[in-house]
Every structure is written in structure tokens, then in C-alpha cells.
Amino acid sequence: GILLNKPVACGFMVLENAGGIMCSFWCDVLKPVYGDGVKLILGDTDSFVCGVRTEGSCRDLYSIGDFVGLSGYERGAVLGGCHDSANRGVPGKFSDEKPTAVIGEVIALRP
């Protein structure tokens, strides 16, 4: 018989579904909220780097709160006023990789 002791099919499906989730978040959430004020700088299977122009960052983040985790924003940090523990540890929520800083520069290499 054949012994399948590695999660090949499961891992493949996770990556396949991630692409759909990322696309849906971009098209159905970010673009309607920010319009021309959001620019995709780079993306990977599980992350985006976006440039966002807005006058009300906390207001905007709260408006998409069903999709994002805001618990990483610490009091006293640049976006500390956006802190919300509602989605802390909830799987499937988008989160900020650098919640205590504003990323001012990105170097992205093309293959």
C-alpha cells in the first residue's frame, strides 16, 4: 500500500484558499474603503504591503474591523489609538506586521 504521512493535500488547499482570500480582501474591502488612496506595493501568498493615503487611519481601520486584528497597536505608538482587543487571536484576521511603527520605505526585488 501507499503511506501518506505528510499533509500535502491540506497544505496545497491552504495556499490555494489564501490566494482567494487575499484577492477578496483587496477587491471587496480595501479598494472600496480607500479607492485610489491604496496602492499594492507587493504581495505574497499570505501578506500584502500596501501604501495607504487617508485622513482618518483609526476610523478606517475600525470600519474594516470585521476583517482585521487591531490588538497589536500599543498605546503610545503611532497608531496606538486604533487598539481594539476584539479580534485578538482570532484565526483568519489580517494584522499589521509592524503595529508599533510606520513603514516608510520598502525595497522589493523582482525576479
Short mmCIF file of C-alpha atoms in Angstrom, two decimals:
data_model
loop_
_atom_site.label_atom_id
_atom_site.label_comp_id
_atom_site.label_asym_id
_atom_site.label_seq_id
_atom_site.Cartn_x
_atom_site.Cartn_y
_atom_site.Cartn_z
CA GLY A 1 0.00 0.00 0.00
CA ILE A 2 0.84 3.68 -0.10
CA LEU A 3 1.67 5.51 3.10
CA LEU A 4 0.72 9.21 3.07
CA ASN A 5 2.20 10.63 6.23
CA LYS A 6 2.63 14.23 5.08
CA PRO A 7 -0.16 16.85 4.83
CA VAL A 8 0.39 17.51 1.11
CA ALA A 9 -3.25 17.97 0.09
CA CYS A 10 -4.05 20.07 3.14
CA GLY A 11 -1.05 22.37 2.65
CA PHE A 12 -1.91 22.80 -1.02
CA MET A 13 -5.50 23.75 -0.21
CA VAL A 14 -4.43 26.26 2.43
CA LEU A 15 -2.26 28.06 -0.13
CA GLU A 16 -4.96 27.87 -2.81
CA ASN A 17 -7.57 29.32 -0.46
CA ALA A 18 -5.17 32.02 0.75
CA GLY A 19 -4.97 33.48 -2.76
CA GLY A 20 -8.74 33.79 -2.96
CA ILE A 21 -8.98 35.33 0.49
CA MET A 22 -6.24 37.85 -0.32
CA CYS A 23 -7.87 38.82 -3.62
CA SER A 24 -11.28 39.17 -2.00
CA PHE A 25 -9.87 41.35 0.80
CA TRP A 26 -8.18 43.61 -1.75
CA CYS A 27 -11.16 43.91 -4.13
CA ASP A 28 -14.06 43.79 -1.67
CA VAL A 29 -12.62 45.59 1.37
CA LEU A 30 -9.53 47.74 0.73
CA LYS A 31 -10.43 49.19 -2.67
CA PRO A 32 -13.98 50.22 -1.66
CA VAL A 33 -12.72 51.88 1.55
CA TYR A 34 -9.63 53.62 0.12
CA GLY A 35 -10.31 53.79 -3.64
CA ASP A 36 -7.33 55.39 -5.37
CA GLY A 37 -5.78 56.04 -1.95
CA VAL A 38 -4.47 52.47 -1.66
CA LYS A 39 -1.68 51.03 -3.76
CA LEU A 40 -0.45 47.44 -3.72
CA ILE A 41 3.33 47.58 -3.40
CA LEU A 42 3.93 43.85 -3.15
CA GLY A 43 2.15 40.70 -2.17
CA ASP A 44 2.98 37.14 -1.19
CA THR A 45 0.85 34.08 -0.52
CA ASP A 46 -0.09 35.39 2.92
CA SER A 47 0.75 39.09 3.05
CA PHE A 48 0.35 42.48 1.41
CA VAL A 49 2.48 45.58 1.58
CA CYS A 50 0.16 48.46 0.78
CA GLY A 51 0.63 52.17 0.56
CA VAL A 52 -2.39 53.96 2.02
CA ARG A 53 -3.29 57.64 1.93
CA THR A 54 -6.00 58.58 4.41
CA GLU A 55 -7.02 61.36 6.78
CA GLY A 56 -8.56 59.03 9.36
CA SER A 57 -6.50 55.89 9.85
CA CYS A 58 -8.22 54.70 13.03
CA ARG A 59 -11.68 55.43 11.64
CA ASP A 60 -10.77 53.44 8.51
CA LEU A 61 -9.36 50.52 10.49
CA TYR A 62 -12.47 50.37 12.68
CA SER A 63 -14.65 50.38 9.55
CA ILE A 64 -12.97 47.16 8.36
CA GLY A 65 -12.74 45.73 11.89
CA ASP A 66 -14.55 42.52 10.92
CA PHE A 67 -11.54 41.61 8.75
CA VAL A 68 -8.57 42.80 10.82
CA GLY A 69 -7.00 42.34 14.23
CA LEU A 70 -6.12 45.63 15.92
CA SER A 71 -4.77 44.27 19.21
CA GLY A 72 -1.12 44.78 18.16
CA TYR A 73 -1.44 48.57 18.21
CA GLU A 74 0.06 49.52 21.57
CA ARG A 75 -0.89 52.62 23.49
CA GLY A 76 1.64 55.38 22.82
CA ALA A 77 2.63 54.03 19.38
CA VAL A 78 1.86 55.92 16.16
CA LEU A 79 -1.42 54.04 15.66
CA GLY A 80 -1.93 53.30 19.36
CA GLY A 81 -5.32 54.98 19.32
CA CYS A 82 -6.52 52.24 16.96
CA HIS A 83 -6.06 49.48 19.56
CA ASP A 84 -9.00 47.08 19.87
CA SER A 85 -8.80 43.65 21.52
CA ALA A 86 -11.99 42.31 19.90
CA ASN A 87 -10.20 40.05 17.38
CA ARG A 88 -7.14 39.14 19.48
CA GLY A 89 -6.02 35.64 18.49
CA VAL A 90 -8.89 35.09 16.06
CA PRO A 91 -7.67 32.95 13.14
CA GLY A 92 -8.15 34.37 9.65
CA LYS A 93 -7.96 38.06 10.56
CA PHE A 94 -5.47 40.33 8.80
CA SER A 95 -2.97 42.03 11.08
CA ASP A 96 -0.21 44.61 10.87
CA GLU A 97 3.29 43.10 10.77
CA LYS A 98 4.75 46.31 12.27
CA PRO A 99 2.00 47.69 14.53
CA THR A 100 4.33 49.91 16.55
CA ALA A 101 5.90 51.69 13.56
CA VAL A 102 5.03 53.25 10.24
CA ILE A 103 6.89 51.63 7.35
CA GLY A 104 8.35 54.49 5.32
CA GLU A 105 10.40 52.57 2.79
CA VAL A 106 10.17 49.22 1.04
CA ILE A 107 12.70 47.55 -1.19
CA ALA A 108 11.07 44.88 -3.34
CA LEU A 109 13.12 42.93 -5.85
CA ARG A 110 11.59 41.49 -8.99
CA PRO A 111 12.61 38.02 -10.14
#
